[in-house]
Coordinates of C-alpha atoms and ligand atoms in Angstrom, one line a residue:
X1 CA 137.3 100.3 66.5
X2 CA 133.8 98.7 66.7
X3 CA 133.5 99.6 63.0
X4 CA 136.4 97.4 62.1
X5 CA 135.1 94.5 60.0
X6 CA 136.1 90.9 60.5
X7 CA 138.8 91.0 57.7
X8 CA 140.2 94.2 59.3
X9 CA 140.3 92.6 62.7
X10 CA 142.1 89.5 61.4
X11 CA 144.6 91.7 59.5
X12 CA 145.3 93.8 62.6
X13 CA 145.6 90.8 64.8
X14 CA 148.0 89.0 62.5
X15 CA 150.2 92.1 62.4
X16 CA 150.9 91.6 66.1
X17 CA 150.7 87.8 66.8
X18 CA 152.7 86.4 63.9
X19 CA 155.6 84.1 63.5
X20 CA 155.8 80.7 61.8
X21 CA 153.0 80.4 59.3
X22 CA 153.0 76.6 58.9
X23 CA 152.4 75.5 62.5
X24 CA 150.6 76.7 65.6
X25 CA 149.9 75.5 69.0
X26 CA 146.5 74.9 70.5
X27 CA 144.6 73.2 73.3
X28 CA 141.3 71.6 74.0
X29 CA 139.3 74.3 75.9
X30 CA 137.5 71.5 77.8
X31 CA 140.3 69.1 78.7
X32 CA 143.2 71.5 78.5
X33 CA 145.1 69.0 76.4
X34 CA 147.8 70.8 74.4
X35 CA 148.8 69.9 70.9
X36 CA 150.8 71.2 67.9
X37 CA 148.9 71.7 64.7
X38 CA 151.2 71.3 61.7
X39 CA 149.0 73.2 59.3
X40 CA 149.0 76.8 57.9
X41 CA 148.0 79.7 60.1
X42 CA 145.1 80.7 57.9
X43 CA 142.5 83.5 58.5
X44 CA 140.2 80.7 59.5
X45 CA 142.5 79.6 62.3
X46 CA 142.6 83.2 63.7
X47 CA 138.8 83.6 63.3
X48 CA 138.2 80.4 65.2
X49 CA 140.5 81.7 68.0
X50 CA 138.7 85.1 68.2
X51 CA 135.4 83.4 68.2
X52 CA 136.4 81.1 71.1
X53 CA 136.2 77.8 69.1
X54 CA 139.8 76.8 69.0
X55 CA 142.7 78.6 70.7
X56 CA 145.7 79.7 68.7
X57 CA 149.2 79.6 70.0
X58 CA 151.8 81.6 68.1
X59 CA 155.4 80.4 67.4
X60 CA 156.9 83.9 67.5
X61 CA 160.4 82.9 66.4
X62 CA 160.9 82.8 62.6
X63 CA 164.6 81.9 61.9
X64 CA 166.3 84.3 64.2
X65 CA 163.7 87.0 64.0
X66 CA 160.6 87.9 65.9
X67 CA 158.0 90.7 65.7
X68 CA 157.0 90.4 69.3
X69 CA 158.3 89.4 72.7
X70 CA 156.3 88.3 75.7
X71 CA 157.4 88.0 79.3
X72 CA 155.4 85.4 81.2
X73 CA 154.7 86.3 84.8
X74 CA 152.9 83.3 86.2
X75 CA 151.9 84.8 89.5
X76 CA 148.8 86.8 90.1
X77 CA 150.8 89.8 91.1
X78 CA 150.1 92.8 89.0
X79 CA 153.1 94.7 90.5
X80 CA 155.5 92.4 88.4
X81 CA 154.2 93.3 84.9
X82 CA 153.8 96.9 86.0
X83 CA 157.4 96.9 87.0
X84 CA 158.4 95.5 83.6
X85 CA 156.3 98.2 81.9
X86 CA 158.1 100.8 84.0
X87 CA 161.5 99.3 83.1
X88 CA 160.6 99.2 79.4
X89 CA 159.4 102.8 79.6
X90 CA 162.8 103.9 81.1
X91 CA 164.3 102.6 77.9
X92 CA 161.8 104.4 75.7
X93 CA 159.7 101.4 74.9
X94 CA 156.0 100.8 75.5
X95 CA 155.0 97.4 76.9
X96 CA 151.4 96.1 77.2
X97 CA 150.0 93.8 79.9
X98 CA 147.7 91.0 79.1
X99 CA 145.9 88.9 81.7
X100 CA 146.9 85.4 80.6
X101 CA 144.5 82.5 80.2
X102 CA 144.2 81.2 83.7
X103 CA 146.7 82.9 86.0
X104 CA 149.2 85.7 85.9
X105 CA 150.1 88.1 83.2
X106 CA 152.0 88.5 79.9
X107 CA 153.9 91.7 79.3
X108 CA 154.3 92.2 75.5
X109 CA 156.7 94.2 73.4
X110 CA 155.8 94.7 69.7
X111 CA 158.4 95.6 67.1
X112 CA 158.0 97.8 64.0
X113 CA 159.8 95.2 61.9
X114 CA 161.2 91.7 62.5
X115 CA 164.1 92.1 64.9
X116 CA 166.8 89.7 66.0
X117 CA 165.3 87.7 68.7
X118 CA 168.7 87.6 70.5
X119 CA 168.6 91.4 70.8
X120 CA 165.0 91.6 72.0
X121 CA 165.6 88.8 74.5
X122 CA 168.8 90.4 75.9
X123 CA 167.0 93.7 76.4
X124 CA 164.0 92.0 78.1
X125 CA 166.5 90.1 80.3
X126 CA 168.2 93.3 81.3
X127 CA 164.8 94.8 82.5
X128 CA 164.1 91.6 84.4
X129 CA 167.5 91.5 85.9
X130 CA 167.0 95.1 87.1
X131 CA 163.7 94.0 88.6
X132 CA 165.4 91.2 90.5
X133 CA 163.4 88.6 88.5
X134 CA 166.1 87.3 86.0
X135 CA 164.6 83.9 85.7
X136 CA 161.2 84.9 84.4
X137 CA 160.2 83.1 81.2
X138 CA 160.6 85.0 77.9
X139 CA 159.0 84.1 74.6
X140 CA 160.5 83.4 72.2
X141 CA 162.6 81.1 74.4
X142 CA 165.4 80.8 72.0
X143 CA 167.6 83.2 69.9
X144 CA 167.1 81.2 66.7
X145 CA 165.5 78.1 65.4
X146 CA 167.6 75.1 64.5
X147 CA 166.4 72.8 61.7
X148 CA 164.8 70.3 64.1
X149 CA 162.3 72.4 66.1
X150 CA 159.7 75.0 65.8
X151 CA 160.6 76.6 69.2
X152 CA 157.8 77.1 71.8
X153 CA 154.4 78.6 71.2
X154 CA 152.7 81.1 73.5
X155 CA 148.9 81.2 73.7
X156 CA 147.8 84.3 71.9
X157 CA 145.6 87.0 73.4
X158 CA 141.8 87.4 72.8
X159 CA 140.6 83.8 72.8
X160 CA 136.9 84.5 72.4
X161 CA 135.8 82.0 75.1
X162 CA 137.9 83.6 77.8
X163 CA 137.5 87.3 76.8
X164 CA 134.1 87.6 78.6
X165 CA 135.8 86.1 81.7
X166 CA 138.4 88.9 81.7
X167 CA 141.2 86.5 80.6
X168 CA 143.5 86.8 77.5
X169 CA 142.7 90.5 77.4
X170 CA 144.9 93.5 77.6
X171 CA 144.5 95.9 80.6
X172 CA 144.2 99.6 80.3
X173 CA 147.8 100.9 80.0
X174 CA 147.1 103.9 82.3
X175 CA 145.0 101.9 84.7
X176 CA 146.3 98.3 84.8
X177 CA 143.7 97.1 87.3
X178 CA 141.1 97.6 84.7
X179 CA 140.6 95.5 81.6
X180 CA 140.6 97.7 78.5
X181 CA 137.1 98.1 77.3
X182 CA 137.9 98.2 73.5
X183 CA 140.6 95.6 72.8
X184 CA 140.6 96.5 69.1
X185 CA 141.0 100.2 69.8
X186 CA 144.0 99.3 72.0
X187 CA 145.6 97.2 69.4
X188 CA 145.2 100.0 67.0
X189 CA 147.0 102.5 69.2
X190 CA 149.8 100.2 70.3
X191 CA 153.2 101.8 69.9
X192 CA 155.7 99.4 68.4
X193 CA 159.4 99.5 69.1
X194 CA 161.8 100.2 66.3
X195 CA 164.8 97.9 65.8
X196 CA 167.2 100.8 66.3
X197 CA 165.8 101.3 69.8
X198 CA 167.1 97.8 70.8
X199 CA 170.5 98.6 69.4
X200 CA 170.6 101.9 71.3
X201 CA 169.7 100.1 74.6
X202 CA 172.2 97.4 74.1
X203 CA 174.9 99.9 73.4
X204 CA 174.1 102.3 76.2
X205 CA 173.8 99.5 78.8
X206 CA 177.0 97.9 77.5
X207 CA 175.2 94.6 77.0
X208 CA 177.0 91.7 75.4
X209 CA 175.0 89.6 73.0
X210 CA 175.1 86.3 74.8
X211 CA 172.7 83.4 74.2
X212 CA 172.0 82.6 77.8
X213 CA 172.4 85.6 80.1
X214 CA 172.8 89.3 80.3
X215 CA 176.4 90.2 80.6
X216 CA 177.4 93.8 81.3
X217 CA 180.7 95.2 80.0
X218 CA 181.2 97.1 83.2
X219 CA 183.6 95.5 85.7
X220 CA 182.0 97.3 88.6
X221 CA 181.4 95.1 91.5
X222 CA 177.9 93.7 91.6
X223 CA 175.5 95.4 94.0
X224 CA 175.0 92.9 96.8
X225 CA 172.3 94.8 98.4
X226 CA 169.3 94.1 96.2
X227 CA 166.4 95.1 98.5
X228 CA 167.9 98.6 98.9
X229 CA 169.5 99.3 95.6
X230 CA 168.0 97.2 92.8
X231 CA 164.6 96.8 91.3
X232 CA 164.0 93.7 93.4
X233 CA 161.5 93.9 96.2
X234 CA 162.4 92.2 99.5
X235 CA 160.6 89.1 100.5
X236 CA 158.3 90.8 103.1
X237 CA 157.1 93.3 100.5
X238 CA 156.5 90.6 97.9
X239 CA 154.4 88.6 100.4
X240 CA 152.5 91.6 101.6
X241 CA 151.7 92.5 98.0
X242 CA 150.6 89.0 97.4
X243 CA 148.6 88.3 100.5
X244 CA 147.4 91.7 101.9
X245 CA 147.5 92.6 105.6
X246 CA 145.0 92.7 108.5
X247 CA 146.2 95.7 110.4
X248 CA 148.2 98.9 110.1
X249 CA 147.1 99.4 106.5
X250 CA 148.2 103.1 106.3
X251 CA 151.7 102.4 107.6
X252 CA 151.9 99.5 105.3
X253 CA 150.7 101.5 102.3
X254 CA 153.3 104.1 103.1
X255 CA 156.1 101.6 103.3
X256 CA 155.0 99.8 100.2
X257 CA 155.0 103.1 98.3
X258 CA 158.6 103.7 99.4
X259 CA 159.6 100.2 98.2
X260 CA 157.9 100.7 94.8
X261 CA 159.5 104.1 94.5
X262 CA 162.9 102.6 95.1
X263 CA 162.0 99.9 92.5
X264 CA 161.6 102.7 89.9
X265 CA 157.8 102.8 89.6
X266 CA 156.4 106.2 88.8
X267 CA 153.9 107.6 91.3
X268 CA 150.8 107.0 89.2
X269 CA 151.6 103.3 88.7
X270 CA 152.4 102.9 92.4
X271 CA 148.9 104.3 93.2
X272 CA 147.4 101.9 90.7
X273 CA 149.3 98.9 92.2
X274 CA 148.3 99.9 95.8
X275 CA 144.7 100.4 94.8
X276 CA 144.6 96.9 93.5
X277 CA 146.5 95.6 96.5
X278 CA 144.2 96.9 99.2
X279 CA 141.4 94.7 97.9
X280 CA 143.5 91.8 99.4
X281 CA 143.4 93.3 102.9
X282 CA 141.2 91.8 105.5
X283 CA 141.2 94.5 108.3
X284 CA 140.6 93.1 111.7
X285 CA 138.0 94.5 114.2
X286 CA 135.5 95.3 111.5
X287 CA 137.7 98.2 110.1
X288 CA 137.2 99.3 106.5
X289 CA 139.7 98.8 103.7
X290 CA 141.5 102.1 103.3
X291 CA 140.1 104.4 100.6
X292 CA 141.7 105.6 97.3
X293 CA 142.3 109.2 98.6
X294 CA 144.1 107.7 101.6
X295 CA 146.2 105.5 99.4
X296 CA 147.0 108.5 97.2
X297 CA 147.9 110.6 100.1
X298 CA 150.3 108.0 101.6
X299 CA 151.9 107.4 98.3
X300 CA 152.4 111.0 97.5
X301 CA 153.9 111.6 100.9
X302 CA 156.3 108.7 100.4
X303 CA 157.3 110.1 97.0
X304 CA 157.6 113.8 97.8
X305 CA 159.8 113.3 100.8
X306 CA 163.2 111.5 100.7
X307 CA 162.1 108.4 102.7
X308 CA 164.1 105.3 102.0
X309 CA 163.6 103.1 105.0
X310 CA 162.5 99.6 104.5
X311 CA 160.3 99.7 107.6
X312 CA 161.7 96.5 109.0
X313 CA 160.8 97.5 112.5
X314 CA 157.2 98.3 111.7
X315 CA 155.1 95.5 113.2
X316 CA 153.1 95.1 110.0
X317 CA 156.3 94.7 107.9
X318 CA 158.1 92.6 110.4
X319 CA 155.2 90.1 110.5
X320 CA 156.2 89.1 107.0
X321 CA 160.0 89.2 107.5
X322 CA 162.0 86.3 106.0
X323 CA 165.4 85.2 107.1
X324 CA 166.5 84.7 103.4
X325 CA 166.5 88.5 103.0
X326 CA 170.0 90.0 102.9
X327 CA 168.8 92.7 105.2
X328 CA 167.6 90.3 107.9
X329 CA 171.0 90.0 109.5
X330 CA 171.4 93.7 109.6
X331 CA 167.9 94.5 110.9
X332 CA 168.9 94.7 114.5
X333 CA 171.4 97.4 113.6
X334 CA 168.5 99.8 113.1
X335 CA 168.9 100.4 109.4
X336 CA 165.3 101.0 108.7
X337 CA 164.0 104.5 109.6
Ligands
SF4_1 S1 164.8 92.2 106.8 FE1 162.8 91.3 106.8 S2 161.4 93.1 107.2 FE2 163.4 93.9 106.5 S3 163.3 94.1 104.3 FE3 164.1 92.1 104.7 S4 162.3 90.7 104.8 FE4 161.6 92.8 105.0

Protein backbone atom coordinates (compact mmCIF):
# COMPACT_ATOMS: atom_id res chain seq x y z
CA UNK A 1 0.00 0.00 0.00
CA UNK A 2 3.03 2.29 -0.13
CA UNK A 3 1.68 3.58 -3.45
CA UNK A 4 -1.48 4.91 -1.72
CA UNK A 5 -1.39 8.70 -1.93
CA UNK A 6 -2.32 10.99 0.94
CA UNK A 7 -5.92 11.46 -0.18
CA UNK A 8 -6.29 7.69 -0.53
CA UNK A 9 -4.90 7.10 2.94
CA UNK A 10 -7.24 9.66 4.49
CA UNK A 11 -10.21 8.13 2.67
CA UNK A 12 -9.28 4.62 3.80
CA UNK A 13 -8.63 5.80 7.36
CA UNK A 14 -11.94 7.63 7.61
CA UNK A 15 -13.79 4.56 6.40
CA UNK A 16 -12.75 2.84 9.65
CA UNK A 17 -12.40 5.54 12.28
CA UNK A 18 -15.55 7.48 11.77
CA UNK A 19 -18.49 8.58 13.88
CA UNK A 20 -19.56 12.10 14.78
CA UNK A 21 -18.26 14.53 12.19
CA UNK A 22 -18.71 17.76 14.16
CA UNK A 23 -16.61 17.00 17.21
CA UNK A 24 -13.51 15.05 18.11
CA UNK A 25 -11.30 14.46 21.10
CA UNK A 26 -7.64 15.31 21.33
CA UNK A 27 -4.80 15.76 23.80
CA UNK A 28 -1.61 17.71 24.05
CA UNK A 29 1.16 15.22 23.19
CA UNK A 30 3.55 17.05 25.56
CA UNK A 31 1.36 17.55 28.62
CA UNK A 32 -1.25 14.84 28.02
CA UNK A 33 -4.05 17.35 28.68
CA UNK A 34 -7.24 16.08 27.08
CA UNK A 35 -9.82 18.32 25.44
CA UNK A 36 -12.84 18.16 23.22
CA UNK A 37 -12.69 20.02 19.91
CA UNK A 38 -16.13 21.10 18.78
CA UNK A 39 -15.20 21.52 15.15
CA UNK A 40 -15.64 19.47 11.98
CA UNK A 41 -13.56 16.36 11.47
CA UNK A 42 -11.92 17.52 8.26
CA UNK A 43 -9.26 15.79 6.18
CA UNK A 44 -6.85 18.28 7.74
CA UNK A 45 -7.69 16.94 11.22
CA UNK A 46 -6.94 13.39 10.06
CA UNK A 47 -3.76 14.45 8.31
CA UNK A 48 -2.47 16.22 11.42
CA UNK A 49 -3.16 13.03 13.35
CA UNK A 50 -1.35 10.80 10.86
CA UNK A 51 1.58 13.22 10.79
CA UNK A 52 1.83 13.24 14.57
CA UNK A 53 0.96 16.91 15.01
CA UNK A 54 -2.38 16.67 16.82
CA UNK A 55 -4.02 13.41 18.00
CA UNK A 56 -7.52 12.59 16.82
CA UNK A 57 -9.99 10.86 19.09
CA UNK A 58 -13.10 9.49 17.41
CA UNK A 59 -16.63 9.61 18.84
CA UNK A 60 -17.77 6.30 17.37
CA UNK A 61 -21.42 6.59 18.33
CA UNK A 62 -23.66 8.43 15.89
CA UNK A 63 -27.26 8.39 17.13
CA UNK A 64 -27.64 4.71 17.94
CA UNK A 65 -25.28 3.47 15.24
CA UNK A 66 -21.60 2.72 15.01
CA UNK A 67 -19.25 1.48 12.30
CA UNK A 68 -16.65 0.17 14.71
CA UNK A 69 -16.28 -1.14 18.23
CA UNK A 70 -13.17 -1.23 20.37
CA UNK A 71 -12.49 -3.16 23.55
CA UNK A 72 -9.97 -1.42 25.79
CA UNK A 73 -7.62 -3.81 27.58
CA UNK A 74 -5.59 -1.54 29.80
CA UNK A 75 -3.12 -4.18 30.95
CA UNK A 76 0.06 -5.03 29.04
CA UNK A 77 -1.13 -8.59 28.73
CA UNK A 78 -1.33 -9.74 25.14
CA UNK A 79 -3.21 -12.90 26.10
CA UNK A 80 -6.34 -10.80 26.73
CA UNK A 81 -6.84 -9.25 23.29
CA UNK A 82 -5.75 -12.56 21.76
CA UNK A 83 -8.50 -14.27 23.73
CA UNK A 84 -10.97 -11.67 22.46
CA UNK A 85 -9.82 -12.25 18.87
CA UNK A 86 -10.28 -16.00 19.39
CA UNK A 87 -13.74 -15.42 20.88
CA UNK A 88 -14.74 -13.22 17.96
CA UNK A 89 -13.39 -15.80 15.53
CA UNK A 90 -15.58 -18.48 17.07
CA UNK A 91 -18.53 -16.28 16.14
CA UNK A 92 -17.24 -15.81 12.59
CA UNK A 93 -15.86 -12.29 13.09
CA UNK A 94 -12.38 -10.92 12.59
CA UNK A 95 -11.02 -8.65 15.28
CA UNK A 96 -7.79 -6.67 15.07
CA UNK A 97 -5.39 -5.79 17.88
CA UNK A 98 -3.90 -2.33 18.24
CA UNK A 99 -1.17 -1.48 20.76
CA UNK A 100 -2.73 1.55 22.41
CA UNK A 101 -0.94 4.80 23.06
CA UNK A 102 0.89 4.15 26.30
CA UNK A 103 -0.15 0.79 27.76
CA UNK A 104 -2.37 -2.12 26.88
CA UNK A 105 -4.30 -2.94 23.75
CA UNK A 106 -7.46 -2.20 21.84
CA UNK A 107 -9.26 -5.04 20.07
CA UNK A 108 -11.29 -3.61 17.18
CA UNK A 109 -14.28 -4.90 15.28
CA UNK A 110 -15.23 -3.08 12.08
CA UNK A 111 -18.64 -3.30 10.45
CA UNK A 112 -19.62 -3.28 6.80
CA UNK A 113 -22.32 -0.70 7.46
CA UNK A 114 -23.43 1.32 10.50
CA UNK A 115 -24.90 -1.17 12.95
CA UNK A 116 -26.93 -0.70 16.10
CA UNK A 117 -24.43 0.01 18.84
CA UNK A 118 -26.60 -1.95 21.24
CA UNK A 119 -26.17 -5.11 19.16
CA UNK A 120 -22.43 -4.66 18.69
CA UNK A 121 -21.96 -4.02 22.39
CA UNK A 122 -24.04 -6.99 23.50
CA UNK A 123 -22.01 -9.33 21.28
CA UNK A 124 -18.71 -7.89 22.56
CA UNK A 125 -19.99 -8.28 26.11
CA UNK A 126 -20.85 -11.89 25.42
CA UNK A 127 -17.27 -12.58 24.27
CA UNK A 128 -15.87 -10.75 27.29
CA UNK A 129 -18.20 -12.60 29.65
CA UNK A 130 -17.04 -15.90 28.17
CA UNK A 131 -13.45 -14.77 28.78
CA UNK A 132 -14.24 -14.03 32.40
CA UNK A 133 -13.56 -10.32 31.81
CA UNK A 134 -17.11 -8.89 31.77
CA UNK A 135 -16.14 -5.46 33.06
CA UNK A 136 -13.69 -4.59 30.34
CA UNK A 137 -14.39 -1.19 28.82
CA UNK A 138 -16.10 -1.10 25.44
CA UNK A 139 -16.30 1.81 22.99
CA UNK A 140 -18.83 3.09 22.23
CA UNK A 141 -19.70 3.14 25.91
CA UNK A 142 -23.40 3.76 25.35
CA UNK A 143 -26.10 2.24 23.17
CA UNK A 144 -27.31 5.60 21.91
CA UNK A 145 -26.67 9.30 22.29
CA UNK A 146 -29.06 11.50 24.15
CA UNK A 147 -29.46 15.11 23.13
CA UNK A 148 -27.06 16.31 25.79
CA UNK A 149 -23.82 14.49 25.12
CA UNK A 150 -21.46 13.34 22.42
CA UNK A 151 -20.65 10.12 24.22
CA UNK A 152 -16.99 9.20 24.79
CA UNK A 153 -14.16 9.38 22.32
CA UNK A 154 -11.44 6.81 21.87
CA UNK A 155 -7.96 7.76 20.70
CA UNK A 156 -7.72 6.58 17.11
CA UNK A 157 -4.85 4.43 15.83
CA UNK A 158 -1.83 5.57 13.83
CA UNK A 159 -0.93 8.80 15.60
CA UNK A 160 2.23 9.70 13.67
CA UNK A 161 4.31 10.65 16.67
CA UNK A 162 3.77 7.29 18.36
CA UNK A 163 3.89 4.96 15.35
CA UNK A 164 7.73 4.84 15.30
CA UNK A 165 7.59 3.90 18.99
CA UNK A 166 5.39 0.90 18.20
CA UNK A 167 2.29 2.45 19.81
CA UNK A 168 -1.13 3.13 18.24
CA UNK A 169 -0.26 0.49 15.66
CA UNK A 170 -1.92 -2.75 14.70
CA UNK A 171 -0.14 -6.01 15.29
CA UNK A 172 0.22 -8.71 12.69
CA UNK A 173 -3.00 -10.78 12.92
CA UNK A 174 -1.20 -14.14 12.55
CA UNK A 175 1.69 -13.12 14.80
CA UNK A 176 0.40 -10.70 17.45
CA UNK A 177 3.79 -10.26 19.13
CA UNK A 178 4.91 -8.36 16.03
CA UNK A 179 3.82 -4.94 14.90
CA UNK A 180 2.42 -5.12 11.38
CA UNK A 181 5.03 -3.70 9.00
CA UNK A 182 2.61 -2.11 6.56
CA UNK A 183 -0.29 -0.60 8.51
CA UNK A 184 -1.97 0.62 5.31
CA UNK A 185 -1.84 -2.77 3.70
CA UNK A 186 -3.41 -4.21 6.86
CA UNK A 187 -6.21 -1.62 6.83
CA UNK A 188 -6.82 -2.56 3.23
CA UNK A 189 -7.26 -6.25 3.99
CA UNK A 190 -9.34 -5.86 7.14
CA UNK A 191 -12.48 -7.97 7.02
CA UNK A 192 -15.53 -6.11 8.22
CA UNK A 193 -18.44 -7.73 9.99
CA UNK A 194 -21.85 -7.61 8.29
CA UNK A 195 -24.81 -6.49 10.40
CA UNK A 196 -26.54 -9.82 9.85
CA UNK A 197 -23.66 -11.57 11.60
CA UNK A 198 -24.48 -9.71 14.80
CA UNK A 199 -28.13 -10.69 14.47
CA UNK A 200 -27.16 -14.32 13.96
CA UNK A 201 -24.91 -14.33 17.06
CA UNK A 202 -27.57 -12.65 19.19
CA UNK A 203 -30.14 -15.19 18.06
CA UNK A 204 -27.96 -18.28 18.34
CA UNK A 205 -26.70 -17.33 21.82
CA UNK A 206 -30.17 -16.33 22.98
CA UNK A 207 -28.95 -12.88 24.02
CA UNK A 208 -31.50 -10.36 25.18
CA UNK A 209 -30.90 -6.81 24.09
CA UNK A 210 -30.35 -5.12 27.36
CA UNK A 211 -28.61 -1.80 27.86
CA UNK A 212 -26.40 -2.78 30.71
CA UNK A 213 -25.53 -6.44 30.70
CA UNK A 214 -25.57 -9.62 28.74
CA UNK A 215 -28.59 -11.67 29.69
CA UNK A 216 -28.95 -15.13 28.30
CA UNK A 217 -32.36 -16.66 27.70
CA UNK A 218 -31.24 -19.98 29.04
CA UNK A 219 -32.32 -20.79 32.54
CA UNK A 220 -29.49 -23.26 33.03
CA UNK A 221 -27.66 -22.73 36.28
CA UNK A 222 -24.61 -20.53 35.96
CA UNK A 223 -21.30 -22.34 35.84
CA UNK A 224 -19.72 -21.66 39.20
CA UNK A 225 -16.41 -23.16 38.30
CA UNK A 226 -14.88 -20.55 36.05
CA UNK A 227 -11.25 -21.59 36.13
CA UNK A 228 -12.09 -25.05 34.85
CA UNK A 229 -15.05 -24.45 32.61
CA UNK A 230 -15.13 -20.89 31.35
CA UNK A 231 -12.89 -18.67 29.36
CA UNK A 232 -11.52 -17.11 32.54
CA UNK A 233 -8.00 -17.92 33.58
CA UNK A 234 -7.34 -18.59 37.27
CA UNK A 235 -5.39 -15.99 39.26
CA UNK A 236 -2.15 -17.98 39.30
CA UNK A 237 -2.08 -18.25 35.51
CA UNK A 238 -2.92 -14.58 35.04
CA UNK A 239 -0.07 -13.60 37.37
CA UNK A 240 2.37 -15.96 35.71
CA UNK A 241 1.47 -14.58 32.28
CA UNK A 242 1.96 -11.10 33.60
CA UNK A 243 5.15 -11.57 35.63
CA UNK A 244 7.00 -14.56 34.17
CA UNK A 245 8.71 -17.25 36.23
CA UNK A 246 12.22 -17.96 37.48
CA UNK A 247 12.22 -21.76 37.48
CA UNK A 248 10.51 -24.81 35.97
CA UNK A 249 9.86 -23.01 32.69
CA UNK A 250 9.00 -26.17 30.76
CA UNK A 251 6.48 -27.39 33.32
CA UNK A 252 4.99 -23.93 33.44
CA UNK A 253 4.80 -23.67 29.65
CA UNK A 254 2.99 -26.97 29.52
CA UNK A 255 0.48 -25.94 32.20
CA UNK A 256 -0.07 -22.53 30.63
CA UNK A 257 -0.79 -24.25 27.32
CA UNK A 258 -3.42 -26.42 29.01
CA UNK A 259 -5.10 -23.35 30.51
CA UNK A 260 -5.04 -21.46 27.22
CA UNK A 261 -6.43 -24.53 25.45
CA UNK A 262 -9.28 -24.65 27.98
CA UNK A 263 -9.79 -20.93 27.40
CA UNK A 264 -10.49 -21.71 23.75
CA UNK A 265 -7.33 -20.40 22.13
CA UNK A 266 -6.26 -22.23 19.02
CA UNK A 267 -2.81 -23.84 19.19
CA UNK A 268 -1.11 -21.27 16.96
CA UNK A 269 -2.26 -18.34 19.12
CA UNK A 270 -1.22 -20.19 22.26
CA UNK A 271 2.28 -20.64 20.84
CA UNK A 272 2.39 -16.93 19.97
CA UNK A 273 1.22 -15.99 23.47
CA UNK A 274 3.77 -18.25 25.13
CA UNK A 275 6.58 -17.03 22.87
CA UNK A 276 5.84 -13.48 24.04
CA UNK A 277 5.46 -14.61 27.63
CA UNK A 278 8.85 -16.36 27.96
CA UNK A 279 10.59 -13.02 27.47
CA UNK A 280 9.34 -12.11 30.95
CA UNK A 281 11.04 -15.12 32.51
CA UNK A 282 14.16 -14.60 34.58
CA UNK A 283 15.57 -18.11 34.96
CA UNK A 284 17.66 -18.62 38.08
CA UNK A 285 21.14 -20.19 38.12
CA UNK A 286 22.14 -18.66 34.81
CA UNK A 287 19.78 -20.87 32.81
CA UNK A 288 18.53 -19.75 29.42
CA UNK A 289 14.99 -18.74 28.51
CA UNK A 290 13.40 -21.72 26.82
CA UNK A 291 13.50 -21.74 23.05
CA UNK A 292 10.67 -21.47 20.56
CA UNK A 293 10.95 -25.15 19.49
CA UNK A 294 10.64 -26.16 23.15
CA UNK A 295 7.59 -23.93 23.60
CA UNK A 296 6.04 -25.42 20.48
CA UNK A 297 6.72 -28.93 21.64
CA UNK A 298 5.21 -28.34 25.12
CA UNK A 299 2.14 -26.62 23.65
CA UNK A 300 1.57 -29.32 21.04
CA UNK A 301 1.87 -31.98 23.71
CA UNK A 302 -0.71 -30.20 25.87
CA UNK A 303 -3.10 -29.84 22.92
CA UNK A 304 -2.70 -33.31 21.41
CA UNK A 305 -3.34 -35.15 24.62
CA UNK A 306 -6.41 -34.79 26.77
CA UNK A 307 -4.74 -32.98 29.64
CA UNK A 308 -7.04 -30.80 31.72
CA UNK A 309 -5.28 -30.46 35.07
CA UNK A 310 -4.71 -26.98 36.42
CA UNK A 311 -1.32 -27.98 37.80
CA UNK A 312 -2.13 -26.60 41.25
CA UNK A 313 0.37 -28.96 42.87
CA UNK A 314 3.26 -28.03 40.60
CA UNK A 315 5.63 -25.86 42.67
CA UNK A 316 5.93 -23.28 39.89
CA UNK A 317 2.13 -22.87 39.72
CA UNK A 318 1.56 -23.13 43.43
CA UNK A 319 4.01 -20.27 44.00
CA UNK A 320 1.43 -17.99 42.39
CA UNK A 321 -1.65 -19.47 44.06
CA UNK A 322 -4.25 -17.03 45.30
CA UNK A 323 -6.84 -17.78 47.96
CA UNK A 324 -9.48 -15.90 45.99
CA UNK A 325 -9.48 -18.71 43.40
CA UNK A 326 -12.59 -20.93 43.68
CA UNK A 327 -10.34 -23.94 43.30
CA UNK A 328 -8.14 -23.00 46.24
CA UNK A 329 -10.44 -24.62 48.77
CA UNK A 330 -10.52 -27.83 46.72
CA UNK A 331 -6.83 -27.95 46.01
CA UNK A 332 -6.00 -30.31 48.80
CA UNK A 333 -8.45 -32.80 47.37
CA UNK A 334 -6.01 -33.57 44.57
CA UNK A 335 -8.04 -32.24 41.67
CA UNK A 336 -5.13 -31.19 39.56
CA UNK A 337 -3.43 -33.98 37.68
S1 LIG B 1 -6.11 -23.06 43.35
FE1 LIG B 1 -4.30 -21.74 43.20
S2 LIG B 1 -2.88 -22.90 41.91
FE2 LIG B 1 -4.92 -23.82 41.61
S3 LIG B 1 -5.82 -22.78 39.85
FE3 LIG B 1 -6.47 -21.62 41.66
S4 LIG B 1 -4.91 -20.01 41.93
FE4 LIG B 1 -4.06 -21.56 40.57
